[in-house]
XYZ file of C-alpha atoms in Angstrom:
583
model
C 0.000 0.000 0.000
C 1.537 3.269 -1.102
C 2.310 5.852 1.519
C 0.869 8.629 -0.642
C -2.407 7.058 -1.682
C -5.532 6.190 0.202
C -6.178 2.441 0.057
C -9.577 2.486 -1.657
C -9.347 -1.189 -2.646
C -8.756 -2.187 0.960
C -11.631 0.003 2.134
C -13.922 -1.482 -0.513
C -12.985 -4.971 0.620
C -13.677 -4.252 4.293
C -16.968 -2.486 3.527
C -18.049 -5.434 1.377
C -17.647 -7.699 4.408
C -19.648 -5.242 6.530
C -22.402 -5.082 3.928
C -22.823 -8.840 4.102
C -24.772 -8.023 7.290
C -27.257 -6.212 5.069
C -30.127 -5.716 7.520
C -27.896 -4.167 10.168
C -26.119 -2.014 7.593
C -29.392 -0.645 6.206
C -30.597 0.072 9.753
C -27.450 2.145 10.420
C -27.935 4.122 7.193
C -31.583 4.894 7.995
C -30.832 5.905 11.581
C -27.856 7.973 10.373
C -30.079 9.954 7.971
C -32.679 10.558 10.694
C -29.955 11.619 13.138
C -28.550 14.134 10.628
C -32.000 15.606 9.937
C -32.961 15.912 13.603
C -29.654 17.446 14.713
C -29.873 20.005 11.893
C -33.444 20.922 12.837
C -32.604 21.748 16.478
C -30.765 25.127 15.876
C -33.549 26.128 13.474
C -36.026 25.662 16.315
C -33.820 27.838 18.518
C -33.983 30.567 15.840
C -37.775 30.440 15.922
C -37.787 30.439 19.713
C -35.758 33.693 19.739
C -37.500 35.469 16.866
C -41.089 34.398 17.602
C -41.222 34.124 21.361
C -38.242 35.646 23.221
C -38.114 38.920 21.264
C -41.933 39.128 21.399
C -41.921 38.244 25.129
C -44.405 35.393 24.577
C -43.705 33.332 27.719
C -46.511 30.768 27.204
C -45.510 30.147 23.616
C -41.841 29.921 24.654
C -42.580 27.247 27.291
C -44.410 25.094 24.741
C -41.567 25.568 22.289
C -38.989 24.574 24.914
C -40.778 21.236 25.332
C -40.596 20.740 21.546
C -36.862 21.535 21.559
C -36.346 19.113 24.488
C -38.227 16.376 22.607
C -36.068 16.943 19.517
C -32.923 16.897 21.661
C -33.986 13.623 23.299
C -34.698 12.109 19.865
C -31.282 13.264 18.628
C -29.532 11.601 21.581
C -31.485 8.375 21.047
C -30.652 8.288 17.327
C -26.944 8.944 18.042
C -26.982 6.061 20.522
C -28.385 3.661 17.940
C -25.899 4.798 15.281
C -22.982 4.097 17.634
C -24.489 0.822 18.863
C -25.251 -0.538 15.391
C -21.894 0.624 14.013
C -20.102 -1.243 16.811
C -22.259 -4.315 16.181
C -21.198 -4.378 12.532
C -17.562 -3.804 13.543
C -17.577 -6.735 15.959
C -19.208 -9.013 13.393
C -16.590 -8.042 10.811
C -13.612 -8.646 13.104
C -15.117 -11.950 14.262
C -15.489 -13.002 10.627
C -11.918 -11.924 9.776
C -10.350 -13.422 12.900
C -12.004 -16.806 12.301
C -11.104 -16.726 8.618
C -7.507 -15.671 9.322
C -6.933 -18.350 11.955
C -8.515 -21.017 9.760
C -6.233 -19.839 6.937
C -3.035 -19.774 8.990
C -3.426 -23.225 10.572
C -3.425 -24.754 7.081
C -0.108 -23.181 6.108
C 2.878 -25.413 5.487
C 5.506 -25.595 8.214
C 8.049 -23.767 6.060
C 5.995 -20.580 6.523
C 6.225 -20.837 10.313
C 9.945 -21.585 10.078
C 10.566 -18.118 8.632
C 7.748 -16.090 10.262
C 8.038 -15.071 13.955
C 5.062 -16.110 16.084
C 4.795 -12.593 17.496
C 4.092 -11.204 14.019
C 1.255 -13.686 13.496
C -0.145 -12.895 16.960
C -0.128 -9.185 16.077
C -1.941 -9.851 12.795
C -4.510 -12.115 14.445
C -5.270 -9.875 17.438
C -4.292 -6.210 17.428
C -4.265 -5.637 13.644
C -7.751 -7.100 13.352
C -8.899 -4.963 16.289
C -7.824 -1.834 14.396
C -10.082 -2.871 11.495
C -13.042 -2.375 13.837
C -12.173 1.333 13.883
C -13.203 1.547 10.221
C -16.778 1.014 11.398
C -16.698 2.147 15.042
C -15.164 5.532 14.390
C -14.893 5.525 10.606
C -17.156 5.217 7.611
C -20.519 4.925 9.378
C -19.973 7.885 11.716
C -18.289 9.681 8.806
C -21.498 9.188 6.856
C -23.504 10.769 9.705
C -21.101 13.721 9.802
C -21.223 14.177 6.019
C -25.027 14.043 5.950
C -25.211 16.498 8.845
C -22.920 18.924 7.000
C -25.010 18.677 3.817
C -28.227 19.363 5.727
C -26.625 22.229 7.687
C -25.359 23.957 4.547
C -28.747 23.468 2.883
C -30.602 25.026 5.829
C -28.087 27.884 6.017
C -28.691 28.757 2.355
C -32.434 28.396 2.909
C -32.263 30.903 5.776
C -30.028 33.498 4.045
C -27.782 32.753 1.076
C -25.529 35.789 1.589
C -24.671 34.889 5.189
C -24.231 31.234 4.168
C -21.679 32.235 1.509
C -19.667 34.142 4.135
C -19.686 31.178 6.528
C -18.792 28.389 4.083
C -15.551 30.055 3.030
C -14.028 28.009 5.847
C -14.852 24.713 4.109
C -12.019 24.668 1.511
C -9.534 25.598 4.224
C -10.772 22.768 6.443
C -10.537 20.278 3.564
C -6.913 21.239 2.856
C -5.918 20.973 6.531
C -7.693 17.646 6.949
C -5.954 16.241 3.890
C -2.520 17.343 5.110
C -3.020 15.781 8.535
C -4.427 12.595 7.024
C -1.297 12.090 4.878
C 1.045 12.835 7.772
C -0.727 10.438 10.121
C -0.696 7.521 7.688
C 3.083 7.134 7.847
C 2.948 7.476 11.635
C 0.362 4.691 11.913
C 2.409 2.393 9.681
C 5.434 2.892 11.919
C 3.239 2.326 14.965
C 1.944 -1.064 13.667
C 5.471 -2.152 12.673
C 6.911 -1.434 16.128
C 3.885 -3.099 17.775
C 4.629 -6.294 15.823
C 8.297 -6.084 16.876
C 7.304 -5.675 20.521
C 4.881 -8.627 20.390
C 7.527 -10.811 18.761
C 10.148 -9.809 21.332
C 7.883 -10.481 24.330
C 6.601 -13.795 22.936
C 10.125 -15.087 22.259
C 11.485 -14.046 25.667
C 8.555 -15.590 27.539
C 8.934 -18.828 25.565
C 12.683 -18.848 26.180
C 12.587 -17.686 29.808
C 14.690 -20.664 30.906
C 17.561 -19.595 28.634
C 17.178 -15.950 29.675
C 17.569 -16.806 33.354
C 20.095 -19.596 32.865
C 22.535 -17.226 31.160
C 21.665 -14.241 33.383
C 20.230 -12.296 30.465
C 17.502 -10.558 32.505
C 19.107 -7.119 32.506
C 20.235 -7.299 28.865
C 16.798 -8.390 27.654
C 15.171 -5.730 29.803
C 17.341 -3.070 28.159
C 16.342 -4.349 24.719
C 12.688 -4.280 25.758
C 13.033 -0.675 26.905
C 14.482 0.335 23.523
C 11.586 -1.233 21.581
C 9.061 0.147 24.063
C 10.627 3.598 23.657
C 10.253 3.347 19.873
C 6.568 2.457 20.307
C 6.071 5.348 22.719
C 7.717 7.698 20.214
C 5.373 6.510 17.453
C 2.298 7.050 19.652
C 3.502 10.462 20.831
C 4.080 11.534 17.242
C 0.452 10.740 16.368
C -0.680 12.608 19.495
C 1.431 15.584 18.414
C -0.413 15.806 15.113
C -3.765 15.676 16.891
C -2.583 18.324 19.367
C -1.791 20.578 16.400
C -4.987 19.800 14.503
C -7.533 20.738 17.164
C -6.256 24.295 17.861
C -6.073 24.980 14.119
C -9.702 23.911 13.730
C -10.702 26.100 16.677
C -8.977 29.116 15.084
C -10.835 28.540 11.812
C -14.109 28.161 13.715
C -13.465 31.434 15.572
C -12.641 33.117 12.260
C -15.966 31.968 10.794
C -17.903 33.220 13.838
C -16.081 36.568 13.614
C -17.067 36.927 9.954
C -20.637 35.988 10.825
C -20.891 38.565 13.628
C -19.382 41.245 11.391
C -21.507 40.591 8.333
C -24.663 39.290 10.041
C -24.542 42.045 12.659
C -24.294 44.712 9.964
C -27.198 43.214 8.039
C -29.305 43.040 11.209
C -28.501 46.592 12.322
C -28.542 48.356 8.975
C -30.905 46.390 6.725
C -32.911 44.175 9.063
C -32.876 41.253 6.587
C -31.056 38.997 9.061
C -32.827 38.349 12.346
C -31.205 37.929 15.762
C -32.441 34.346 15.869
C -30.756 33.634 12.543
C -27.425 35.008 13.829
C -27.664 32.739 16.901
C -28.656 29.787 14.694
C -25.703 30.446 12.368
C -23.331 30.427 15.355
C -24.716 27.006 16.329
C -24.408 25.812 12.730
C -20.777 26.969 12.532
C -19.990 24.932 15.647
C -21.906 21.983 14.189
C -19.963 22.358 10.927
C -16.486 22.646 12.425
C -17.054 19.860 14.950
C -17.822 17.170 12.336
C -15.143 18.609 10.066
C -12.645 18.248 12.879
C -14.077 14.783 13.520
C -13.847 13.987 9.824
C -10.080 14.281 10.254
C -10.378 11.857 13.176
C -12.607 9.576 11.096
C -10.128 9.494 8.232
C -7.319 8.801 10.668
C -9.317 5.950 12.231
C -10.042 4.581 8.768
C -6.374 4.968 7.875
C -5.290 3.099 10.990
C -7.836 0.368 10.263
C -6.786 0.090 6.614
C -3.150 -0.370 7.596
C -4.234 -3.230 9.862
C -6.512 -4.566 7.106
C -3.682 -4.407 4.583
C -1.497 -6.560 6.840
C -4.332 -9.046 7.468
C -5.351 -9.268 3.805
C -1.734 -9.889 2.784
C -1.795 -13.065 4.865
C -5.275 -14.030 3.646
C -4.166 -13.518 0.028
C -0.947 -15.459 0.581
C -1.671 -19.114 -0.130
C 1.051 -20.932 1.789
C -0.806 -24.223 1.948
C 0.781 -27.379 0.623
C -0.801 -28.399 -2.686
C -3.525 -30.916 -1.846
C -4.287 -32.330 -5.275
C -4.467 -35.935 -4.158
C -7.831 -37.586 -4.725
C -7.226 -41.093 -3.392
C -8.452 -42.043 0.075
C -6.631 -44.808 1.906
C -8.953 -47.114 3.820
C -7.010 -50.275 4.604
C -3.337 -49.441 5.025
C -0.876 -52.317 5.209
C 2.054 -50.050 6.006
C 4.484 -50.626 3.150
C 6.800 -47.579 2.958
C 9.114 -46.716 0.093
C 11.421 -43.758 -0.553
C 12.614 -43.563 -4.168
C 15.690 -41.386 -4.783
C 14.303 -38.539 -2.653
C 16.056 -35.166 -2.888
C 14.989 -32.371 -0.541
C 16.136 -28.944 0.617
C 14.552 -26.583 3.174
C 16.259 -23.668 1.435
C 16.687 -23.728 -2.320
C 20.241 -24.635 -3.250
C 21.058 -26.179 0.152
C 20.308 -29.907 -0.151
C 19.440 -31.754 3.062
C 18.583 -35.175 1.615
C 20.468 -36.341 -1.450
C 19.004 -39.393 -3.198
C 17.447 -41.246 -0.242
C 16.033 -44.675 -1.136
C 14.772 -47.460 1.134
C 11.901 -49.926 1.320
C 10.017 -51.140 4.389
C 7.625 -54.079 4.268
C 4.282 -53.963 6.142
C 4.715 -54.445 9.869
C 8.475 -53.907 9.843
C 10.366 -51.602 12.166
C 12.887 -49.347 10.425
C 15.443 -47.567 12.606
C 17.347 -44.504 11.423
C 20.584 -43.472 13.113
C 23.264 -40.903 12.416
C 24.897 -37.746 13.646
C 22.971 -34.536 14.357
C 22.093 -32.838 11.077
C 22.342 -36.029 9.034
C 18.703 -35.680 7.900
C 16.965 -38.216 10.144
C 14.051 -36.042 11.309
C 13.634 -34.669 7.796
C 12.521 -38.115 6.650
C 9.710 -37.985 9.230
C 8.602 -34.551 8.019
C 8.523 -35.721 4.417
C 6.570 -38.915 5.138
C 3.825 -36.859 6.828
C 4.031 -34.282 3.990
C 4.889 -31.363 6.225
C 7.223 -30.380 3.389
C 7.296 -31.347 -0.287
C 10.328 -32.975 -1.864
C 12.410 -31.518 -4.699
C 12.473 -34.757 -6.666
C 11.893 -38.496 -6.326
C 8.828 -40.086 -4.768
C 7.506 -41.417 -1.465
C 4.999 -44.274 -1.490
C 2.704 -45.966 0.994
C 1.361 -49.358 -0.100
C 2.647 -48.627 -3.589
C 0.761 -45.319 -3.908
C 2.538 -41.970 -4.090
C 1.686 -39.854 -1.063
C 1.094 -36.980 -3.513
C -1.851 -38.864 -4.999
C -3.446 -39.222 -1.538
C -5.678 -36.554 0.027
C -3.541 -34.789 2.650
C -5.716 -35.130 5.774
C -6.448 -38.754 4.878
C -2.714 -39.440 4.562
C -1.921 -37.948 7.969
C -4.800 -39.808 9.640
C -2.879 -43.056 9.086
C 0.396 -41.784 10.596
C 1.150 -40.984 14.237
C 4.336 -39.207 15.273
C 5.912 -39.110 18.728
C 8.458 -36.299 18.832
C 11.372 -35.733 21.164
C 10.067 -32.285 22.089
C 6.497 -33.058 23.098
C 4.019 -30.183 22.902
C 1.077 -30.238 25.302
C -1.741 -27.682 25.333
C -2.914 -25.789 28.392
C -5.848 -28.126 29.105
C -6.456 -31.506 30.781
C -4.366 -34.604 30.139
C -7.444 -36.285 28.682
C -7.983 -33.446 26.198
C -4.280 -33.527 25.283
C -4.606 -37.218 24.492
C -7.767 -37.161 22.361
C -7.022 -33.736 20.781
C -10.665 -32.855 20.204
C -11.707 -36.299 18.932
C -14.893 -36.864 20.977
C -15.392 -40.450 19.791
C -12.423 -41.459 21.961
C -13.987 -41.943 25.389
C -12.257 -41.659 28.750
C -12.758 -45.406 29.237
C -10.898 -46.119 25.972
C -8.042 -43.861 27.033
C -7.822 -45.552 30.431
C -7.861 -49.000 28.817
C -5.081 -47.994 26.415
C -3.049 -46.494 29.272
C -3.265 -49.751 31.205
C -2.174 -51.719 28.128
C 1.020 -49.714 27.680
C 1.643 -49.470 31.429
C 1.215 -45.744 32.188
C -2.215 -45.716 33.863
C -0.685 -45.690 37.354
C 1.510 -42.693 36.481
C -1.486 -40.645 35.295
C -3.617 -41.614 38.295
C -0.809 -40.475 40.596
C -1.408 -36.903 39.399
C -3.764 -34.705 41.521
C -6.841 -35.144 39.291
C -5.813 -38.109 37.213
C -6.856 -37.759 33.600
C -8.570 -34.455 34.425
C -5.346 -32.899 35.695
C -4.618 -29.528 34.115
C -1.404 -29.242 32.127
C 0.400 -25.893 32.134
C 1.456 -24.213 28.897
C 3.659 -26.515 26.764
C 3.401 -29.121 29.545
C 5.931 -27.320 31.754
C 4.337 -28.772 34.918
C 5.353 -32.298 33.819
C 8.783 -33.838 33.414
C 10.217 -34.656 29.982
C 9.568 -38.346 30.566
C 5.968 -37.749 31.661
C 5.288 -35.675 28.574
C 6.754 -38.432 26.422
C 4.507 -41.026 28.063
C 1.435 -38.913 27.352
C 2.481 -38.535 23.713
C 2.890 -42.320 23.448
C -0.615 -42.779 24.820
C -1.925 -40.177 22.384
C -0.405 -42.096 19.468
C -1.703 -45.415 20.821
C -5.360 -44.347 21.161
C -5.313 -42.995 17.611
C -4.332 -46.514 16.492
C -2.307 -45.541 13.390
C -1.155 -47.988 10.745
C 2.235 -46.243 10.577
C 4.086 -45.067 13.680
C 7.048 -42.696 13.797
C 9.164 -42.272 16.930
C 11.547 -39.324 16.608
C 14.256 -39.488 19.312
C 11.458 -40.465 21.698
C 13.730 -42.016 24.340
C 16.434 -39.350 24.574
C 16.880 -36.992 27.537
C 14.673 -38.931 29.979
C 15.184 -40.617 33.326
C 15.702 -44.377 33.728
C 12.239 -45.055 35.185
C 10.499 -43.237 32.346
C 12.746 -44.945 29.801
C 11.644 -48.373 31.025
C 7.983 -47.350 30.725
C 8.629 -45.868 27.276
C 10.433 -48.988 26.070
C 7.469 -51.093 27.186
C 5.117 -48.627 25.457
C 7.278 -48.760 22.329
C 6.982 -52.545 22.166
C 3.196 -52.271 22.434
C 2.951 -49.482 19.864
C 5.242 -51.033 17.248
C 3.782 -54.530 17.510
C 1.906 -55.412 14.325
C 2.349 -52.031 12.644
C 4.934 -50.408 10.414
C 7.255 -48.180 12.415
C 10.072 -45.776 11.793
C 12.265 -45.176 14.824
C 14.793 -42.341 14.851
C 17.177 -43.270 17.607
C 20.022 -41.681 19.503
C 20.604 -44.649 21.814
C 21.564 -47.649 19.691
C 20.579 -50.026 22.508
C 16.916 -49.224 21.851
C 16.883 -50.291 18.178
C 18.905 -53.507 18.126
C 15.782 -55.561 17.361
C 14.769 -53.410 14.388
C 14.124 -55.275 11.121
C 16.297 -52.786 9.255
C 18.648 -50.022 10.364
C 19.484 -47.103 8.095
C 22.702 -45.266 8.879
C 22.724 -41.682 7.628
C 25.501 -39.179 7.143
C 25.336 -35.776 5.423
C 21.931 -36.415 3.872
C 22.730 -39.858 2.485
C 22.156 -43.448 3.591
C 25.659 -44.822 3.966
C 24.779 -48.239 5.437
C 21.740 -50.552 5.653
C 21.110 -53.790 7.485
C 20.257 -55.396 10.817
C 22.180 -54.635 13.991
C 24.448 -57.687 13.632
C 24.969 -57.168 9.902
C 26.071 -53.594 10.432
C 28.435 -54.503 13.257
C 30.095 -57.070 10.993
C 30.626 -54.433 8.299
C 33.016 -52.575 10.574
C 31.910 -49.216 9.221
C 30.091 -46.092 10.404
C 27.521 -47.950 12.534
C 30.183 -49.944 14.354
C 32.015 -46.713 15.237
C 28.793 -45.192 16.621
C 28.143 -48.351 18.609
C 31.657 -48.496 20.043
C 31.545 -44.820 21.073
C 28.242 -45.348 22.949
C 29.368 -48.678 24.409
C 32.625 -47.195 25.693
C 30.779 -44.159 27.110
C 28.450 -46.418 29.078
C 31.429 -48.131 30.741
C 32.615 -44.937 32.447
């Protein structure tokens, strides 16, 4: 969006969403027109009250007229209330629609998008940027429409009363338009800077809260606090700059208003005193109309600024909505009965173009077999897991399940047959039961308990304060690494997948948890195809096939005994771990 141009396309897009609530939108327009008419009529009644009753000393007539003015004033207040209420209702419906649509859009993005986009930026887009869009309706186009209608009616009544006086008064309009336009352009750049720094602040806070352990472990509290103060200062500066413009705008508008009233008193007073063609009531009414003109004109600047702020937020939100970062899901086949045959055919893959991670990976696993993958950190072991579940797409080659390319299979159907247990287990801030079933209501508590008993972790869960209903803190921080791993094993078990992937699932845990996990692993892998990425070679000695990886290639294949007899890479890994365990 250009800094020098008003984003009409963005405004049109937002208004189109608002107009989808047609009945409410029409109601606002009708009430807005009535509000403009009634508010314009009130000073005209005051003119009549002065000219017909006050100057003629008609007390009885004046009292009746005061009741009429009070009734009109009450009606004006009521209509203004409904305009604001309905405008806010539309705004909240629009931001609800956009927030739901944005979240539904983001959660379908491929993982590569999240690898390069800070979470704080996405939080800003999903929360505060969408909130600013509400300003387009709350304090923007709908109230702007009321102000514009009121100005049209006021000018019309002024010309109806006396065209000469009206011409003197409306000379302020071009000046107000120029000033409003200048402030609107200046504020747009300020608002853009404001939203940018807000996103930076959200990203900074989110990252530091997530990495609080590292911050405290390395005594980074003071350093991070200093960085926070710098970003916070930048945000304060951006807000103060916008306040500065407003502080300049309002006095300028007041000066113009005073100038118009001065011209009115000079010209209208002369006409009243010398020619008598302008009444005292008309002069008083014109003073009221000048105030009513300059107030909405000053507010029009506010309205445009609110719209501008909302459009900047809308532009950021629409950029994400228009950015299709989903993996292509062109597969039409639906797997029903999966045997579990897995085949990688000369797979080449790179996270970043030109930097190959896997270079010609090929292997074949028969149904029900357990394939173990070992190798140094960065060899490409976990990448194989990501590719099998289609979190990323390969550069070349093919991956097949039961002889069918995974790219010919509908994506959600493909993933429904694969369960993955990661080394870094993520648990949501809800109950253990909810973390296990993950919103799948057909899995009952009784089924979960039965499965937990089968893999030997029921007693561990029941030892927690509320058993399966125990609340888990964010990311599962209230549980140990081993306990989180056990819950993830149970989660995979109750989903009963045909293909199971264990990614470093037994590393970094205590001995007691490891025994439970090994028992769970035997239960989970029995009768189903499994891929086990292992750090401890002792845990995969019974695997049907072991793949040894180095620098993105499979350098050795075979069973545990076959690989030891080769005297190659695997034997060196085994000897290093065996010797380490002797110390």
